[in-house]
């Protein structure tokens, strides 16, 4: 029965994608909207065909992992070094200023200070999956808008460890300060090990695999590389997406990069589409029907504040008004990491469950809105 249940879910997901995505593209809405609509129809608030949304979302996050790997393999380390001012200057400013502003608003709305801090910085994060996929579809990833947006999103991925440590600290326990420091040290050591191994060991290993002249084994090795580095990063407390980006960056100058990229692309496309569908399934239409005015007002306020602050920071960084506006609108939504952060905060007792459900709906709706604006 269990196998039949999963087979039914897989068939439903594939059928919905095959119908919704081409229709959305024909209407000029893009593939992301098609996936979102398909997910909403299949989810608990729609036809209820699929109810295990959290399980699907956890699996679908591998789509974001493969997306970051492909971005990394197309970017040379020298280009990333040139972007350091944007990553640690503009990116860090966006996170700190936007997080503080949203936390302040949350306090004025009656939330406790600890909860407000988590809410503010969680909502300050944007969606890497949505932002990069939209840039890729519009062929703007290498434009000024694309490079600036990517720099901000990369810093947000780097903020995973500090934000999770912050939730732990706010949940109580002075000893957690030491554990947070240990986590940062472990993360630095793991990144150093991965970079060293990639520089001196990766190509010789790939040479041995390629010598077997077995295409399936080479594909398996490529997938093992991506998921293995992502797993190591997750063990160190960092995001799997950041690990996949580093894995891609290590292969950016390898003579196997084009073959590996071709092997990974099908996994990226299918799993990323599944991720967008899981976001659509997360939309609680019942909660939206109960309080439509409040929910929509909060979504509009969140996106307006984030877009305005991102625009202002871009202008202060010397970016022209047109590109600053596009960056602000592209990053105005909240991201997939909010699901993880707020879930952890709820389990840790920092955030009440009803607020968690409301925030999930706000994040999902902000994602849904982004392709239109």
mmCIF file of C-alpha atoms in Angstrom:
data_model
loop_
_atom_site.group_PDB
_atom_site.id
_atom_site.type_symbol
_atom_site.label_atom_id
_atom_site.label_comp_id
_atom_site.label_asym_id
_atom_site.label_seq_id
_atom_site.Cartn_x
_atom_site.Cartn_y
_atom_site.Cartn_z
ATOM 1 C CA UNK A 1 0.000 0.000 0.000
ATOM 2 C CA UNK A 2 2.815 2.409 0.852
ATOM 3 C CA UNK A 3 4.509 1.824 -2.498
ATOM 4 C CA UNK A 4 1.208 2.392 -4.285
ATOM 5 C CA UNK A 5 0.700 5.598 -2.305
ATOM 6 C CA UNK A 6 4.078 6.991 -3.377
ATOM 7 C CA UNK A 7 3.534 5.885 -6.962
ATOM 8 C CA UNK A 8 0.196 7.736 -7.000
ATOM 9 C CA UNK A 9 1.886 10.878 -5.666
ATOM 10 C CA UNK A 10 4.617 10.673 -8.307
ATOM 11 C CA UNK A 11 2.103 10.203 -11.119
ATOM 12 C CA UNK A 12 0.008 13.120 -9.840
ATOM 13 C CA UNK A 13 3.057 15.410 -9.637
ATOM 14 C CA UNK A 14 4.238 14.511 -13.128
ATOM 15 C CA UNK A 15 0.775 14.871 -14.659
ATOM 16 C CA UNK A 16 0.174 18.247 -13.002
ATOM 17 C CA UNK A 17 3.565 19.551 -14.145
ATOM 18 C CA UNK A 18 3.060 18.339 -17.723
ATOM 19 C CA UNK A 19 -0.290 20.164 -17.888
ATOM 20 C CA UNK A 20 0.353 23.328 -15.839
ATOM 21 C CA UNK A 21 3.864 24.323 -16.934
ATOM 22 C CA UNK A 22 3.322 24.398 -20.742
ATOM 23 C CA UNK A 23 0.007 26.217 -20.166
ATOM 24 C CA UNK A 24 1.678 28.850 -17.982
ATOM 25 C CA UNK A 25 4.461 29.304 -20.539
ATOM 26 C CA UNK A 26 1.917 29.656 -23.343
ATOM 27 C CA UNK A 27 0.207 32.418 -21.325
ATOM 28 C CA UNK A 28 3.561 34.141 -20.879
ATOM 29 C CA UNK A 29 3.707 33.545 -17.098
ATOM 30 C CA UNK A 30 6.835 31.368 -17.023
ATOM 31 C CA UNK A 31 7.424 27.849 -15.775
ATOM 32 C CA UNK A 32 7.689 28.827 -12.076
ATOM 33 C CA UNK A 33 4.061 29.960 -11.967
ATOM 34 C CA UNK A 34 3.016 26.715 -13.621
ATOM 35 C CA UNK A 35 4.751 24.659 -10.937
ATOM 36 C CA UNK A 36 3.254 26.795 -8.161
ATOM 37 C CA UNK A 37 -0.271 26.432 -9.506
ATOM 38 C CA UNK A 38 0.175 22.676 -9.930
ATOM 39 C CA UNK A 39 1.387 22.357 -6.347
ATOM 40 C CA UNK A 40 -1.474 24.426 -4.960
ATOM 41 C CA UNK A 41 -4.046 22.297 -6.807
ATOM 42 C CA UNK A 42 -2.529 19.031 -5.575
ATOM 43 C CA UNK A 43 -1.819 20.173 -2.012
ATOM 44 C CA UNK A 44 -3.901 19.874 1.185
ATOM 45 C CA UNK A 45 -5.682 23.171 0.483
ATOM 46 C CA UNK A 46 -6.541 22.127 -3.077
ATOM 47 C CA UNK A 47 -7.697 18.690 -4.150
ATOM 48 C CA UNK A 48 -5.804 17.073 -1.283
ATOM 49 C CA UNK A 49 -4.147 14.517 -3.556
ATOM 50 C CA UNK A 50 -0.840 14.977 -1.700
ATOM 51 C CA UNK A 51 -0.756 15.559 2.048
ATOM 52 C CA UNK A 52 2.856 14.799 3.042
ATOM 53 C CA UNK A 53 4.091 18.253 2.041
ATOM 54 C CA UNK A 54 6.993 18.427 4.509
ATOM 55 C CA UNK A 55 8.468 15.145 3.231
ATOM 56 C CA UNK A 56 8.227 16.276 -0.378
ATOM 57 C CA UNK A 57 9.756 19.663 0.468
ATOM 58 C CA UNK A 58 12.756 18.030 2.154
ATOM 59 C CA UNK A 59 13.410 15.889 -0.915
ATOM 60 C CA UNK A 60 12.706 18.757 -3.316
ATOM 61 C CA UNK A 61 15.371 20.932 -1.662
ATOM 62 C CA UNK A 62 17.888 18.884 -3.648
ATOM 63 C CA UNK A 63 16.655 20.918 -6.623
ATOM 64 C CA UNK A 64 18.096 24.050 -5.000
ATOM 65 C CA UNK A 65 21.311 22.097 -4.317
ATOM 66 C CA UNK A 66 21.754 21.160 -7.980
ATOM 67 C CA UNK A 67 20.827 24.689 -9.086
ATOM 68 C CA UNK A 68 23.629 26.178 -6.963
ATOM 69 C CA UNK A 69 26.040 23.550 -8.288
ATOM 70 C CA UNK A 70 25.291 24.562 -11.875
ATOM 71 C CA UNK A 71 25.734 28.247 -10.966
ATOM 72 C CA UNK A 72 29.060 27.439 -9.291
ATOM 73 C CA UNK A 73 30.418 25.437 -12.212
ATOM 74 C CA UNK A 74 29.651 28.342 -14.563
ATOM 75 C CA UNK A 75 31.517 30.839 -12.357
ATOM 76 C CA UNK A 76 35.314 30.941 -12.115
ATOM 77 C CA UNK A 77 36.896 31.524 -8.676
ATOM 78 C CA UNK A 78 38.544 34.705 -9.970
ATOM 79 C CA UNK A 79 35.132 36.168 -10.786
ATOM 80 C CA UNK A 80 33.860 35.303 -7.296
ATOM 81 C CA UNK A 81 36.860 37.090 -5.760
ATOM 82 C CA UNK A 82 36.004 40.199 -7.759
ATOM 83 C CA UNK A 83 32.476 40.045 -6.278
ATOM 84 C CA UNK A 84 33.709 40.005 -2.651
ATOM 85 C CA UNK A 85 32.780 43.662 -2.086
ATOM 86 C CA UNK A 86 29.224 42.998 -3.202
ATOM 87 C CA UNK A 87 28.937 39.806 -1.132
ATOM 88 C CA UNK A 88 30.314 41.097 2.172
ATOM 89 C CA UNK A 89 29.434 44.760 1.708
ATOM 90 C CA UNK A 90 26.064 45.002 0.018
ATOM 91 C CA UNK A 91 24.927 41.485 1.007
ATOM 92 C CA UNK A 92 25.740 41.877 4.696
ATOM 93 C CA UNK A 93 24.203 45.355 4.800
ATOM 94 C CA UNK A 94 20.992 44.058 3.244
ATOM 95 C CA UNK A 95 20.665 41.255 5.791
ATOM 96 C CA UNK A 96 21.449 43.336 8.871
ATOM 97 C CA UNK A 97 19.420 46.425 7.975
ATOM 98 C CA UNK A 98 16.413 44.547 6.597
ATOM 99 C CA UNK A 99 16.427 42.083 9.509
ATOM 100 C CA UNK A 100 16.604 44.874 12.089
ATOM 101 C CA UNK A 101 13.827 46.849 10.382
ATOM 102 C CA UNK A 102 11.471 43.855 10.163
ATOM 103 C CA UNK A 103 12.260 42.858 13.766
ATOM 104 C CA UNK A 104 11.384 46.383 14.910
ATOM 105 C CA UNK A 105 8.063 46.229 13.085
ATOM 106 C CA UNK A 106 7.357 42.809 14.612
ATOM 107 C CA UNK A 107 7.891 44.256 18.103
ATOM 108 C CA UNK A 108 5.448 47.079 17.398
ATOM 109 C CA UNK A 109 2.906 44.451 16.303
ATOM 110 C CA UNK A 110 3.113 42.864 19.750
ATOM 111 C CA UNK A 111 5.623 40.041 19.347
ATOM 112 C CA UNK A 112 8.119 39.303 22.113
ATOM 113 C CA UNK A 113 11.625 40.600 21.411
ATOM 114 C CA UNK A 114 13.182 37.131 21.009
ATOM 115 C CA UNK A 115 10.482 36.044 18.608
ATOM 116 C CA UNK A 116 10.610 39.339 16.715
ATOM 117 C CA UNK A 117 14.358 38.994 16.117
ATOM 118 C CA UNK A 118 13.941 35.536 14.578
ATOM 119 C CA UNK A 119 10.961 36.682 12.509
ATOM 120 C CA UNK A 120 12.818 39.761 11.259
ATOM 121 C CA UNK A 121 15.986 38.031 10.148
ATOM 122 C CA UNK A 122 14.127 34.976 8.830
ATOM 123 C CA UNK A 123 11.933 37.129 6.601
ATOM 124 C CA UNK A 124 14.944 39.226 5.529
ATOM 125 C CA UNK A 125 16.271 36.203 3.630
ATOM 126 C CA UNK A 126 15.222 35.880 0.001
ATOM 127 C CA UNK A 127 14.613 32.794 -2.117
ATOM 128 C CA UNK A 128 17.723 31.590 -3.917
ATOM 129 C CA UNK A 129 15.664 29.159 -5.977
ATOM 130 C CA UNK A 130 13.146 31.733 -7.192
ATOM 131 C CA UNK A 131 15.645 34.523 -7.755
ATOM 132 C CA UNK A 132 18.182 32.505 -9.720
ATOM 133 C CA UNK A 133 15.602 30.578 -11.734
ATOM 134 C CA UNK A 134 13.916 33.813 -12.837
ATOM 135 C CA UNK A 135 17.293 35.283 -13.793
ATOM 136 C CA UNK A 136 18.164 32.160 -15.782
ATOM 137 C CA UNK A 137 14.815 32.166 -17.611
ATOM 138 C CA UNK A 138 15.303 35.838 -18.557
ATOM 139 C CA UNK A 139 18.998 35.253 -19.371
ATOM 140 C CA UNK A 140 20.047 37.978 -16.945
ATOM 141 C CA UNK A 141 22.272 35.985 -14.577
ATOM 142 C CA UNK A 142 25.451 37.633 -15.912
ATOM 143 C CA UNK A 143 23.906 41.123 -16.077
ATOM 144 C CA UNK A 144 24.493 43.760 -13.385
ATOM 145 C CA UNK A 145 21.110 42.883 -11.867
ATOM 146 C CA UNK A 146 22.005 39.180 -11.872
ATOM 147 C CA UNK A 147 25.490 39.604 -10.390
ATOM 148 C CA UNK A 148 24.245 41.939 -7.655
ATOM 149 C CA UNK A 149 21.318 39.699 -6.749
ATOM 150 C CA UNK A 150 23.551 36.618 -6.681
ATOM 151 C CA UNK A 151 26.037 38.337 -4.357
ATOM 152 C CA UNK A 152 23.269 39.145 -1.869
ATOM 153 C CA UNK A 153 21.816 35.627 -2.071
ATOM 154 C CA UNK A 154 25.261 34.082 -1.533
ATOM 155 C CA UNK A 155 25.777 36.092 1.667
ATOM 156 C CA UNK A 156 22.369 34.955 2.879
ATOM 157 C CA UNK A 157 23.439 31.323 2.394
ATOM 158 C CA UNK A 158 26.553 32.072 4.445
ATOM 159 C CA UNK A 159 24.295 33.408 7.213
ATOM 160 C CA UNK A 160 22.772 29.972 7.865
ATOM 161 C CA UNK A 161 25.121 29.082 10.745
ATOM 162 C CA UNK A 162 24.812 32.407 12.623
ATOM 163 C CA UNK A 163 21.013 32.453 12.343
ATOM 164 C CA UNK A 164 20.567 28.876 13.550
ATOM 165 C CA UNK A 165 22.993 29.628 16.398
ATOM 166 C CA UNK A 166 20.947 32.739 17.183
ATOM 167 C CA UNK A 167 17.786 30.653 17.571
ATOM 168 C CA UNK A 168 19.640 28.325 19.945
ATOM 169 C CA UNK A 169 20.944 31.233 21.998
ATOM 170 C CA UNK A 170 17.538 32.876 22.257
ATOM 171 C CA UNK A 171 15.983 29.599 23.370
ATOM 172 C CA UNK A 172 18.192 29.749 26.491
ATOM 173 C CA UNK A 173 21.409 28.263 27.805
ATOM 174 C CA UNK A 174 24.650 30.152 28.266
ATOM 175 C CA UNK A 175 26.699 27.144 27.185
ATOM 176 C CA UNK A 176 25.260 27.551 23.700
ATOM 177 C CA UNK A 177 27.548 30.525 23.083
ATOM 178 C CA UNK A 178 30.544 28.194 23.219
ATOM 179 C CA UNK A 179 28.782 25.659 21.004
ATOM 180 C CA UNK A 180 28.024 28.390 18.470
ATOM 181 C CA UNK A 181 31.722 29.287 18.345
ATOM 182 C CA UNK A 182 32.606 25.627 17.868
ATOM 183 C CA UNK A 183 30.093 25.368 15.026
ATOM 184 C CA UNK A 184 31.689 28.329 13.228
ATOM 185 C CA UNK A 185 35.162 26.796 13.659
ATOM 186 C CA UNK A 186 33.946 23.465 12.287
ATOM 187 C CA UNK A 187 32.388 25.238 9.316
ATOM 188 C CA UNK A 188 35.669 27.016 8.506
ATOM 189 C CA UNK A 189 37.628 23.752 8.757
ATOM 190 C CA UNK A 190 35.173 21.884 6.521
ATOM 191 C CA UNK A 191 35.243 24.637 3.873
ATOM 192 C CA UNK A 192 39.059 24.628 3.945
ATOM 193 C CA UNK A 193 39.160 20.838 3.595
ATOM 194 C CA UNK A 194 36.711 20.865 0.683
ATOM 195 C CA UNK A 195 38.640 23.584 -1.155
ATOM 196 C CA UNK A 196 41.967 21.760 -0.619
ATOM 197 C CA UNK A 197 40.542 18.415 -1.777
ATOM 198 C CA UNK A 198 38.924 20.014 -4.801
ATOM 199 C CA UNK A 199 42.149 21.719 -5.825
ATOM 200 C CA UNK A 200 44.502 18.752 -5.541
ATOM 201 C CA UNK A 201 42.439 15.543 -5.568
ATOM 202 C CA UNK A 202 39.336 16.088 -7.678
ATOM 203 C CA UNK A 203 40.721 15.983 -11.215
ATOM 204 C CA UNK A 204 42.897 12.854 -10.612
ATOM 205 C CA UNK A 205 39.839 11.049 -9.228
ATOM 206 C CA UNK A 206 37.702 12.106 -12.182
ATOM 207 C CA UNK A 207 40.474 10.959 -14.533
ATOM 208 C CA UNK A 208 40.218 7.464 -13.048
ATOM 209 C CA UNK A 209 36.420 7.424 -13.363
ATOM 210 C CA UNK A 210 36.556 8.697 -16.949
ATOM 211 C CA UNK A 211 39.122 6.026 -17.813
ATOM 212 C CA UNK A 212 36.442 3.378 -17.257
ATOM 213 C CA UNK A 213 34.595 4.828 -20.281
ATOM 214 C CA UNK A 214 31.289 4.119 -18.556
ATOM 215 C CA UNK A 215 28.877 7.039 -18.942
ATOM 216 C CA UNK A 216 26.556 5.841 -16.175
ATOM 217 C CA UNK A 217 29.402 5.584 -13.648
ATOM 218 C CA UNK A 218 30.631 9.062 -14.580
ATOM 219 C CA UNK A 219 27.116 10.441 -14.003
ATOM 220 C CA UNK A 220 26.958 8.628 -10.669
ATOM 221 C CA UNK A 221 30.317 10.138 -9.717
ATOM 222 C CA UNK A 222 29.066 13.625 -10.593
ATOM 223 C CA UNK A 223 25.929 13.216 -8.467
ATOM 224 C CA UNK A 224 28.024 11.722 -5.633
ATOM 225 C CA UNK A 225 30.328 14.736 -5.765
ATOM 226 C CA UNK A 226 27.490 17.265 -5.522
ATOM 227 C CA UNK A 227 25.545 15.494 -2.792
ATOM 228 C CA UNK A 228 28.691 14.487 -0.891
ATOM 229 C CA UNK A 229 29.992 18.046 -0.556
ATOM 230 C CA UNK A 230 26.469 19.278 0.252
ATOM 231 C CA UNK A 231 26.227 16.642 2.997
ATOM 232 C CA UNK A 232 29.589 17.681 4.478
ATOM 233 C CA UNK A 233 28.434 21.291 4.604
ATOM 234 C CA UNK A 234 25.206 20.299 6.311
ATOM 235 C CA UNK A 235 27.215 18.353 8.930
ATOM 236 C CA UNK A 236 29.181 21.552 9.584
ATOM 237 C CA UNK A 237 25.932 23.475 10.075
ATOM 238 C CA UNK A 238 26.054 25.259 6.719
ATOM 239 C CA UNK A 239 23.457 24.979 3.979
ATOM 240 C CA UNK A 240 23.624 22.163 1.448
ATOM 241 C CA UNK A 241 23.151 24.755 -1.295
ATOM 242 C CA UNK A 242 26.367 26.516 -0.250
ATOM 243 C CA UNK A 243 28.216 23.191 -0.331
ATOM 244 C CA UNK A 244 26.934 22.476 -3.829
ATOM 245 C CA UNK A 245 28.027 25.934 -4.964
ATOM 246 C CA UNK A 246 31.554 25.275 -3.651
ATOM 247 C CA UNK A 247 31.586 21.897 -5.421
ATOM 248 C CA UNK A 248 30.648 23.607 -8.680
ATOM 249 C CA UNK A 249 33.245 26.319 -8.124
ATOM 250 C CA UNK A 250 35.955 23.665 -7.698
ATOM 251 C CA UNK A 251 35.025 22.219 -11.103
ATOM 252 C CA UNK A 252 34.721 25.567 -12.887
ATOM 253 C CA UNK A 253 38.187 25.218 -14.432
ATOM 254 C CA UNK A 254 38.135 21.420 -14.831
ATOM 255 C CA UNK A 255 38.205 19.924 -18.327
ATOM 256 C CA UNK A 256 35.244 17.761 -17.235
ATOM 257 C CA UNK A 257 32.989 20.704 -16.391
ATOM 258 C CA UNK A 258 30.839 20.572 -19.542
ATOM 259 C CA UNK A 259 30.214 16.828 -19.257
ATOM 260 C CA UNK A 260 29.328 17.069 -15.564
ATOM 261 C CA UNK A 261 27.058 20.047 -16.168
ATOM 262 C CA UNK A 262 25.214 18.110 -18.882
ATOM 263 C CA UNK A 263 24.816 15.116 -16.564
ATOM 264 C CA UNK A 264 23.467 17.231 -13.677
ATOM 265 C CA UNK A 265 21.020 19.382 -15.671
ATOM 266 C CA UNK A 266 18.170 16.784 -15.805
ATOM 267 C CA UNK A 267 18.318 16.277 -12.012
ATOM 268 C CA UNK A 268 18.329 20.037 -11.479
ATOM 269 C CA UNK A 269 15.327 20.656 -13.709
ATOM 270 C CA UNK A 270 13.082 17.933 -12.279
ATOM 271 C CA UNK A 271 13.926 18.510 -8.608
ATOM 272 C CA UNK A 272 13.749 22.290 -8.855
ATOM 273 C CA UNK A 273 10.300 21.992 -10.402
ATOM 274 C CA UNK A 274 9.337 19.711 -7.512
ATOM 275 C CA UNK A 275 10.597 22.342 -5.078
ATOM 276 C CA UNK A 276 8.373 25.016 -6.613
ATOM 277 C CA UNK A 277 5.422 22.624 -6.460
ATOM 278 C CA UNK A 278 6.125 21.973 -2.761
ATOM 279 C CA UNK A 279 5.930 25.725 -2.137
ATOM 280 C CA UNK A 280 2.524 25.781 -3.804
ATOM 281 C CA UNK A 281 1.428 22.894 -1.576
ATOM 282 C CA UNK A 282 2.459 24.898 1.507
ATOM 283 C CA UNK A 283 -0.170 27.562 0.862
ATOM 284 C CA UNK A 284 -2.881 27.208 3.513
ATOM 285 C CA UNK A 285 -5.934 28.486 1.654
ATOM 286 C CA UNK A 286 -8.073 27.994 4.776
ATOM 287 C CA UNK A 287 -5.958 30.454 6.760
ATOM 288 C CA UNK A 288 -6.017 32.838 3.815
ATOM 289 C CA UNK A 289 -9.819 32.646 3.599
ATOM 290 C CA UNK A 290 -10.184 33.249 7.350
ATOM 291 C CA UNK A 291 -8.023 36.404 7.392
ATOM 292 C CA UNK A 292 -7.498 37.516 3.793
ATOM 293 C CA UNK A 293 -7.109 41.235 4.519
ATOM 294 C CA UNK A 294 -4.480 40.782 7.234
ATOM 295 C CA UNK A 295 -2.450 38.137 5.368
ATOM 296 C CA UNK A 296 -2.376 40.040 2.076
ATOM 297 C CA UNK A 297 -1.515 43.294 3.859
ATOM 298 C CA UNK A 298 1.391 41.616 5.642
ATOM 299 C CA UNK A 299 2.668 40.111 2.370
ATOM 300 C CA UNK A 300 2.436 43.476 0.596
ATOM 301 C CA UNK A 301 4.142 45.284 3.483
ATOM 302 C CA UNK A 302 6.931 42.707 3.671
ATOM 303 C CA UNK A 303 7.683 42.834 -0.047
ATOM 304 C CA UNK A 304 7.423 46.620 -0.164
ATOM 305 C CA UNK A 305 9.832 47.101 2.738
ATOM 306 C CA UNK A 306 12.356 44.586 1.402
ATOM 307 C CA UNK A 307 12.244 46.027 -2.112
ATOM 308 C CA UNK A 308 12.628 49.615 -0.853
ATOM 309 C CA UNK A 309 15.561 48.806 1.438
ATOM 310 C CA UNK A 310 17.330 46.739 -1.239
ATOM 311 C CA UNK A 311 16.819 49.558 -3.749
ATOM 312 C CA UNK A 312 18.252 52.135 -1.343
ATOM 313 C CA UNK A 313 21.305 50.022 -0.501
ATOM 314 C CA UNK A 314 21.966 49.351 -4.190
ATOM 315 C CA UNK A 315 21.792 53.067 -4.943
ATOM 316 C CA UNK A 316 24.231 53.796 -2.103
ATOM 317 C CA UNK A 317 26.553 51.188 -3.648
ATOM 318 C CA UNK A 318 26.599 53.091 -6.917
ATOM 319 C CA UNK A 319 24.143 50.989 -8.900
ATOM 320 C CA UNK A 320 21.855 52.905 -11.269
ATOM 321 C CA UNK A 321 18.163 53.283 -10.444
ATOM 322 C CA UNK A 322 16.904 50.823 -13.073
ATOM 323 C CA UNK A 323 19.091 47.930 -11.980
ATOM 324 C CA UNK A 324 18.546 48.789 -8.301
ATOM 325 C CA UNK A 325 14.788 48.574 -8.859
ATOM 326 C CA UNK A 326 15.078 45.181 -10.539
ATOM 327 C CA UNK A 327 17.265 43.845 -7.722
ATOM 328 C CA UNK A 328 14.803 45.148 -5.113
ATOM 329 C CA UNK A 329 11.809 43.528 -6.801
ATOM 330 C CA UNK A 330 13.641 40.243 -7.445
ATOM 331 C CA UNK A 331 14.667 39.901 -3.772
ATOM 332 C CA UNK A 332 11.443 41.226 -2.252
ATOM 333 C CA UNK A 333 10.112 37.782 -1.342
ATOM 334 C CA UNK A 334 11.163 35.648 1.628
ATOM 335 C CA UNK A 335 13.043 32.429 1.037
ATOM 336 C CA UNK A 336 13.008 28.702 1.515
ATOM 337 C CA UNK A 337 15.379 28.930 4.459
ATOM 338 C CA UNK A 338 12.572 30.641 6.367
ATOM 339 C CA UNK A 339 10.756 27.292 6.441
ATOM 340 C CA UNK A 340 13.767 25.698 8.166
ATOM 341 C CA UNK A 341 14.555 28.592 10.509
ATOM 342 C CA UNK A 342 10.987 29.100 11.726
ATOM 343 C CA UNK A 343 10.437 25.365 12.135
ATOM 344 C CA UNK A 344 13.576 25.164 14.299
ATOM 345 C CA UNK A 345 12.428 28.197 16.301
ATOM 346 C CA UNK A 346 9.033 26.577 16.928
ATOM 347 C CA UNK A 347 10.609 23.320 18.116
ATOM 348 C CA UNK A 348 12.991 25.324 20.336
ATOM 349 C CA UNK A 349 10.071 27.150 21.972
ATOM 350 C CA UNK A 350 11.016 30.599 20.663
ATOM 351 C CA UNK A 351 8.027 30.815 18.316
ATOM 352 C CA UNK A 352 4.382 29.749 18.922
ATOM 353 C CA UNK A 353 2.885 27.256 16.455
ATOM 354 C CA UNK A 354 0.048 29.543 15.181
ATOM 355 C CA UNK A 355 2.601 32.232 14.278
ATOM 356 C CA UNK A 356 4.672 29.589 12.493
ATOM 357 C CA UNK A 357 1.717 28.630 10.278
ATOM 358 C CA UNK A 358 1.012 32.282 9.472
ATOM 359 C CA UNK A 359 4.640 32.931 8.550
ATOM 360 C CA UNK A 360 4.733 29.876 6.271
ATOM 361 C CA UNK A 361 1.735 31.244 4.385
ATOM 362 C CA UNK A 362 3.316 34.706 4.114
ATOM 363 C CA UNK A 363 6.572 33.240 2.760
ATOM 364 C CA UNK A 364 4.758 31.061 0.229
ATOM 365 C CA UNK A 365 2.562 33.927 -0.992
ATOM 366 C CA UNK A 366 5.562 36.244 -1.338
ATOM 367 C CA UNK A 367 7.249 33.591 -3.485
ATOM 368 C CA UNK A 368 4.158 33.180 -5.623
ATOM 369 C CA UNK A 369 3.952 36.944 -6.186
ATOM 370 C CA UNK A 370 7.602 37.394 -7.259
ATOM 371 C CA UNK A 371 7.381 36.068 -10.853
ATOM 372 C CA UNK A 372 4.543 38.508 -11.589
ATOM 373 C CA UNK A 373 6.364 41.623 -10.361
#
